[in-house]
């Protein structure tokens, strides 16, 4: 059985993935952002009848990252992440910085620590919980999407750089899944310390502009990637959204600059859709 370190395991994808891997008998080290999540995750593990090690691991904290300098980890799952919603013109500087600190800099710096030990050992696997937003971009998700585009770049570089050392790299690219993550992205404006009168948009009127899916495929696929059952590099989920993702990526090549004053379709949908709308 492998020793697996999962960041952001206090909630969402990370929590369920940690519990499922522990149920398979793996030695799971579940990192949570704040100390208050430690007890909650231990209780969840007890309820499921599984054992895992829960540690405080805020990926932006150098001291938290340093605790793994002397530990051998077989698989690192960089799952920790936050999502900042809002127009690129409106998001305050401090919120932009946090978006990249949590989603990019923290995970990469942790990967340096864990990855060097993998290189010395001659084996290992690094899995990045990226996003479809790392391949495409929607309105009001520019900051989050930019952070995930950066994750994709680091993952691609590592895939090439670490091949000779026997280290595998993979990405998980979830689309819109109904975990609460996407909807709370469109509520982060409530924490901004700015002058609301200067904002381009009224965020009380907007919601995440996509119907959302049951997250089961993300759990199943990530577990399969971690355990080696699935050896593909990139995993766009749900599977039946792959073609639409390719189409959205290709359309950029034929795009022209804006003409006139027509509102973009997904901007309009953000006004029209209700939060947490499930996909049919």
CSV table of C-alpha atoms in Angstrom, one decimal:
chain,number,residue,atom,x,y,z
A,1,UNK,CA,0.0,0.0,0.0
A,2,UNK,CA,1.2,3.5,-0.8
A,3,UNK,CA,1.7,6.6,1.4
A,4,UNK,CA,-0.5,9.3,0.0
A,5,UNK,CA,-0.5,13.0,1.0
A,6,UNK,CA,-3.6,14.9,0.1
A,7,UNK,CA,-3.9,18.6,0.6
A,8,UNK,CA,-7.2,20.4,1.1
A,9,UNK,CA,-8.7,17.2,2.6
A,10,UNK,CA,-11.0,19.0,5.1
A,11,UNK,CA,-13.8,19.5,2.6
A,12,UNK,CA,-15.1,18.7,-0.9
A,13,UNK,CA,-13.2,16.5,-3.3
A,14,UNK,CA,-10.2,16.1,-1.0
A,15,UNK,CA,-12.2,14.8,1.9
A,16,UNK,CA,-14.0,12.1,0.1
A,17,UNK,CA,-10.9,11.0,-1.9
A,18,UNK,CA,-8.9,10.7,1.3
A,19,UNK,CA,-11.6,8.6,3.0
A,20,UNK,CA,-11.9,6.3,-0.1
A,21,UNK,CA,-8.2,5.7,-0.4
A,22,UNK,CA,-8.0,5.0,3.4
A,23,UNK,CA,-10.8,2.5,2.9
A,24,UNK,CA,-8.6,0.7,0.4
A,25,UNK,CA,-5.9,0.3,3.0
A,26,UNK,CA,-3.5,3.0,1.9
A,27,UNK,CA,-1.6,5.1,4.4
A,28,UNK,CA,-3.3,8.5,3.9
A,29,UNK,CA,-2.0,11.7,5.3
A,30,UNK,CA,-4.9,14.2,5.0
A,31,UNK,CA,-3.8,17.8,5.2
A,32,UNK,CA,-6.4,20.3,6.3
A,33,UNK,CA,-6.1,24.1,6.1
A,34,UNK,CA,-7.1,25.0,9.7
A,35,UNK,CA,-6.8,23.2,13.0
A,36,UNK,CA,-10.6,23.2,13.5
A,37,UNK,CA,-10.9,20.8,10.6
A,38,UNK,CA,-8.7,18.1,12.2
A,39,UNK,CA,-11.3,16.8,14.6
A,40,UNK,CA,-14.1,17.0,12.1
A,41,UNK,CA,-12.1,14.8,9.6
A,42,UNK,CA,-11.0,12.4,12.3
A,43,UNK,CA,-14.7,12.0,13.2
A,44,UNK,CA,-15.7,11.4,9.6
A,45,UNK,CA,-13.0,8.7,9.3
A,46,UNK,CA,-14.3,7.0,12.5
A,47,UNK,CA,-17.8,7.1,11.1
A,48,UNK,CA,-16.6,5.4,7.9
A,49,UNK,CA,-14.5,2.9,9.9
A,50,UNK,CA,-11.2,3.9,8.3
A,51,UNK,CA,-7.9,5.1,9.6
A,52,UNK,CA,-6.0,8.1,8.3
A,53,UNK,CA,-3.5,10.6,9.6
A,54,UNK,CA,-4.9,14.2,9.8
A,55,UNK,CA,-2.5,17.1,9.9
A,56,UNK,CA,-2.8,20.8,9.7
A,57,UNK,CA,-1.3,21.7,6.3
A,58,UNK,CA,-2.0,25.2,5.1
A,59,UNK,CA,-0.1,25.1,1.8
A,60,UNK,CA,0.7,28.8,2.1
A,61,UNK,CA,2.5,28.3,5.4
A,62,UNK,CA,6.2,27.5,5.1
A,63,UNK,CA,6.2,25.8,8.5
A,64,UNK,CA,3.4,23.5,7.6
A,65,UNK,CA,5.1,22.6,4.3
A,66,UNK,CA,8.4,21.9,6.1
A,67,UNK,CA,7.0,19.1,8.1
A,68,UNK,CA,7.3,16.9,5.0
A,69,UNK,CA,11.0,17.6,4.4
A,70,UNK,CA,11.9,14.3,6.0
A,71,UNK,CA,8.9,12.1,5.0
A,72,UNK,CA,8.7,9.8,2.1
A,73,UNK,CA,5.5,10.2,0.2
A,74,UNK,CA,4.6,7.9,-2.7
A,75,UNK,CA,1.8,10.0,-4.1
A,76,UNK,CA,1.2,13.8,-3.6
A,77,UNK,CA,-2.3,15.0,-4.5
A,78,UNK,CA,-2.3,18.8,-4.7
A,79,UNK,CA,-6.0,19.3,-4.1
A,80,UNK,CA,-6.1,22.4,-1.9
A,81,UNK,CA,-7.6,25.4,-3.7
A,82,UNK,CA,-9.8,28.4,-3.4
A,83,UNK,CA,-11.9,30.2,-6.0
A,84,UNK,CA,-12.3,34.0,-6.2
A,85,UNK,CA,-15.2,35.1,-8.3
A,86,UNK,CA,-15.7,38.5,-9.9
A,87,UNK,CA,-14.6,40.6,-12.8
A,88,UNK,CA,-10.9,41.1,-13.4
A,89,UNK,CA,-11.5,44.9,-13.1
A,90,UNK,CA,-13.2,44.5,-9.6
A,91,UNK,CA,-11.3,41.9,-7.6
A,92,UNK,CA,-9.2,43.6,-4.9
A,93,UNK,CA,-5.4,43.1,-5.0
A,94,UNK,CA,-5.3,41.1,-1.7
A,95,UNK,CA,-7.9,38.6,-3.0
A,96,UNK,CA,-5.9,38.2,-6.3
A,97,UNK,CA,-2.8,37.5,-4.3
A,98,UNK,CA,-4.5,34.9,-2.1
A,99,UNK,CA,-5.9,33.2,-5.2
A,100,UNK,CA,-2.4,32.5,-6.5
A,101,UNK,CA,-0.9,31.9,-3.1
A,102,UNK,CA,-3.3,29.0,-2.4
A,103,UNK,CA,-3.7,27.6,-5.9
A,104,UNK,CA,-0.3,28.0,-7.3
A,105,UNK,CA,2.6,29.1,-5.1
A,106,UNK,CA,1.8,27.0,-2.1
A,107,UNK,CA,1.2,23.7,-4.0
A,108,UNK,CA,4.4,24.3,-6.1
A,109,UNK,CA,6.5,24.9,-3.1
A,110,UNK,CA,5.1,21.8,-1.4
A,111,UNK,CA,5.8,19.9,-4.5
A,112,UNK,CA,9.4,21.0,-4.4
A,113,UNK,CA,9.8,19.5,-1.0
A,114,UNK,CA,8.0,16.2,-1.6
A,115,UNK,CA,9.3,15.9,-5.2
A,116,UNK,CA,13.0,16.1,-4.3
A,117,UNK,CA,12.6,13.1,-2.1
A,118,UNK,CA,10.8,11.3,-4.9
A,119,UNK,CA,13.8,12.1,-7.2
A,120,UNK,CA,16.3,10.7,-4.7
A,121,UNK,CA,14.1,7.6,-4.3
A,122,UNK,CA,13.6,7.2,-8.0
A,123,UNK,CA,9.8,6.9,-7.9
A,124,UNK,CA,6.6,8.7,-7.1
A,125,UNK,CA,3.5,10.3,-8.4
A,126,UNK,CA,2.3,13.9,-8.4
A,127,UNK,CA,-1.4,14.6,-9.1
A,128,UNK,CA,-2.7,18.1,-9.5
A,129,UNK,CA,-6.4,18.9,-9.0
A,130,UNK,CA,-6.7,21.3,-11.8
A,131,UNK,CA,-9.9,22.2,-13.5
A,132,UNK,CA,-11.6,22.6,-16.9
A,133,UNK,CA,-10.9,26.3,-16.0
A,134,UNK,CA,-7.3,25.5,-16.5
A,135,UNK,CA,-8.0,24.9,-20.2
A,136,UNK,CA,-10.9,27.4,-20.8
A,137,UNK,CA,-12.1,30.6,-19.2
A,138,UNK,CA,-15.6,31.9,-18.4
A,139,UNK,CA,-16.6,35.4,-17.3
A,140,UNK,CA,-16.2,36.2,-13.6
A,141,UNK,CA,-13.8,33.3,-13.2
A,142,UNK,CA,-10.7,35.0,-14.6
A,143,UNK,CA,-8.7,34.9,-11.4
A,144,UNK,CA,-9.5,31.3,-10.6
A,145,UNK,CA,-9.0,30.2,-14.3
A,146,UNK,CA,-5.7,32.0,-14.4
A,147,UNK,CA,-4.5,30.2,-11.3
A,148,UNK,CA,-5.5,26.8,-12.9
A,149,UNK,CA,-3.8,27.7,-16.2
A,150,UNK,CA,-0.7,28.2,-14.1
A,151,UNK,CA,-1.2,24.8,-12.5
A,152,UNK,CA,-1.4,23.3,-15.9
A,153,UNK,CA,1.9,24.9,-16.9
A,154,UNK,CA,3.7,23.6,-13.9
A,155,UNK,CA,2.2,20.1,-14.3
A,156,UNK,CA,3.2,19.9,-17.9
A,157,UNK,CA,6.8,21.1,-17.1
A,158,UNK,CA,7.1,18.5,-14.3
A,159,UNK,CA,5.8,15.8,-16.5
A,160,UNK,CA,8.7,16.4,-18.9
A,161,UNK,CA,11.4,17.2,-16.3
A,162,UNK,CA,10.7,14.2,-14.0
A,163,UNK,CA,10.3,11.5,-16.5
A,164,UNK,CA,13.9,10.3,-16.2
A,165,UNK,CA,13.5,9.9,-12.4
A,166,UNK,CA,10.6,7.5,-12.6
A,167,UNK,CA,8.0,10.1,-11.4
A,168,UNK,CA,4.5,10.2,-12.9
A,169,UNK,CA,2.5,13.4,-13.2
A,170,UNK,CA,-1.3,13.7,-13.8
A,171,UNK,CA,-4.0,16.3,-13.8
A,172,UNK,CA,-7.7,16.0,-12.8
A,173,UNK,CA,-9.8,18.6,-14.6
A,174,UNK,CA,-13.3,18.8,-13.1
A,175,UNK,CA,-15.9,20.8,-14.9
A,176,UNK,CA,-18.9,22.2,-13.0
A,177,UNK,CA,-19.7,19.8,-10.1
A,178,UNK,CA,-22.2,20.5,-7.4
A,179,UNK,CA,-20.1,20.6,-4.2
A,180,UNK,CA,-20.8,24.2,-3.2
A,181,UNK,CA,-17.3,25.3,-4.5
A,182,UNK,CA,-18.6,27.0,-7.6
A,183,UNK,CA,-21.5,28.8,-5.9
A,184,UNK,CA,-19.4,30.2,-3.1
A,185,UNK,CA,-17.0,31.5,-5.7
A,186,UNK,CA,-19.8,33.9,-6.6
A,187,UNK,CA,-20.2,35.0,-3.0
A,188,UNK,CA,-16.5,36.0,-2.3
A,189,UNK,CA,-17.4,39.6,-3.1
A,190,UNK,CA,-19.1,39.8,0.3
A,191,UNK,CA,-15.6,39.7,1.9
A,192,UNK,CA,-14.0,42.4,-0.3
A,193,UNK,CA,-12.7,45.5,1.5
A,194,UNK,CA,-13.3,47.9,-1.3
A,195,UNK,CA,-15.7,50.7,-2.3
A,196,UNK,CA,-18.8,49.0,-3.8
A,197,UNK,CA,-19.6,52.1,-5.8
A,198,UNK,CA,-16.5,51.6,-7.9
A,199,UNK,CA,-17.4,48.1,-9.0
A,200,UNK,CA,-18.3,47.4,-12.7
A,201,UNK,CA,-20.8,44.7,-11.7
A,202,UNK,CA,-23.4,44.2,-9.0
A,203,UNK,CA,-22.6,40.8,-7.7
A,204,UNK,CA,-25.9,40.3,-5.9
A,205,UNK,CA,-27.4,39.8,-9.4
A,206,UNK,CA,-24.9,37.1,-10.6
A,207,UNK,CA,-24.6,33.4,-10.1
A,208,UNK,CA,-22.2,30.7,-11.4
A,209,UNK,CA,-23.3,30.4,-15.1
A,210,UNK,CA,-23.4,26.6,-15.5
A,211,UNK,CA,-25.6,23.7,-14.5
A,212,UNK,CA,-23.7,21.4,-12.2
A,213,UNK,CA,-23.1,17.7,-12.0
A,214,UNK,CA,-23.0,15.0,-9.3
A,215,UNK,CA,-19.3,14.8,-8.1
A,216,UNK,CA,-19.0,11.0,-8.1
A,217,UNK,CA,-16.9,10.8,-11.4
A,218,UNK,CA,-14.3,13.0,-9.7
A,219,UNK,CA,-14.0,10.7,-6.7
A,220,UNK,CA,-13.8,7.6,-8.8
A,221,UNK,CA,-11.3,9.0,-11.4
A,222,UNK,CA,-9.0,10.5,-8.8
A,223,UNK,CA,-8.8,7.3,-6.8
A,224,UNK,CA,-8.1,5.4,-10.0
A,225,UNK,CA,-5.3,7.8,-10.9
A,226,UNK,CA,-3.7,7.7,-7.5
A,227,UNK,CA,-3.7,3.9,-7.3
A,228,UNK,CA,-2.4,3.5,-10.9
A,229,UNK,CA,-5.5,1.9,-12.4
A,230,UNK,CA,-5.8,5.0,-14.7
A,231,UNK,CA,-2.5,6.0,-16.3
A,232,UNK,CA,-3.7,8.9,-18.5
A,233,UNK,CA,-2.1,12.3,-18.0
A,234,UNK,CA,-5.2,14.6,-18.3
A,235,UNK,CA,-8.8,13.8,-17.1
A,236,UNK,CA,-11.6,16.2,-18.2
A,237,UNK,CA,-14.7,15.4,-16.2
A,238,UNK,CA,-17.5,14.6,-16.8
A,239,UNK,CA,-16.3,12.6,-19.8
A,240,UNK,CA,-19.2,13.8,-22.0
A,241,UNK,CA,-18.0,17.4,-21.7
A,242,UNK,CA,-14.7,16.7,-23.4
A,243,UNK,CA,-16.0,17.7,-26.8
A,244,UNK,CA,-17.5,20.9,-25.6
A,245,UNK,CA,-14.2,21.7,-23.8
A,246,UNK,CA,-12.3,21.2,-27.1
A,247,UNK,CA,-14.8,23.4,-28.9
A,248,UNK,CA,-14.4,26.2,-26.4
A,249,UNK,CA,-10.6,26.0,-26.7
A,250,UNK,CA,-10.7,26.0,-30.5
A,251,UNK,CA,-13.1,28.9,-30.7
A,252,UNK,CA,-10.5,31.2,-29.3
A,253,UNK,CA,-8.4,30.8,-32.5
A,254,UNK,CA,-11.2,32.1,-34.7
A,255,UNK,CA,-12.3,34.9,-32.3
A,256,UNK,CA,-12.5,38.5,-33.4
A,257,UNK,CA,-12.4,41.5,-31.1
A,258,UNK,CA,-15.6,42.8,-29.7
A,259,UNK,CA,-17.8,44.9,-31.9
A,260,UNK,CA,-20.7,47.0,-30.7
A,261,UNK,CA,-22.2,46.5,-27.2
A,262,UNK,CA,-23.6,43.0,-27.2
A,263,UNK,CA,-23.5,41.2,-23.8
A,264,UNK,CA,-21.6,37.9,-24.0
A,265,UNK,CA,-23.9,34.8,-23.6
A,266,UNK,CA,-22.3,33.5,-20.5
A,267,UNK,CA,-22.4,36.9,-18.8
A,268,UNK,CA,-26.2,37.0,-19.5
A,269,UNK,CA,-26.5,33.4,-18.2
A,270,UNK,CA,-24.9,34.5,-14.9
A,271,UNK,CA,-27.8,37.0,-14.6
A,272,UNK,CA,-30.4,34.4,-15.5
A,273,UNK,CA,-29.4,31.2,-13.7
A,274,UNK,CA,-30.2,30.3,-10.1
A,275,UNK,CA,-27.4,29.2,-7.8
A,276,UNK,CA,-26.7,25.5,-7.5
A,277,UNK,CA,-28.7,24.6,-10.6
A,278,UNK,CA,-28.2,20.8,-11.2
A,279,UNK,CA,-27.5,19.4,-14.6
A,280,UNK,CA,-30.3,17.2,-16.0
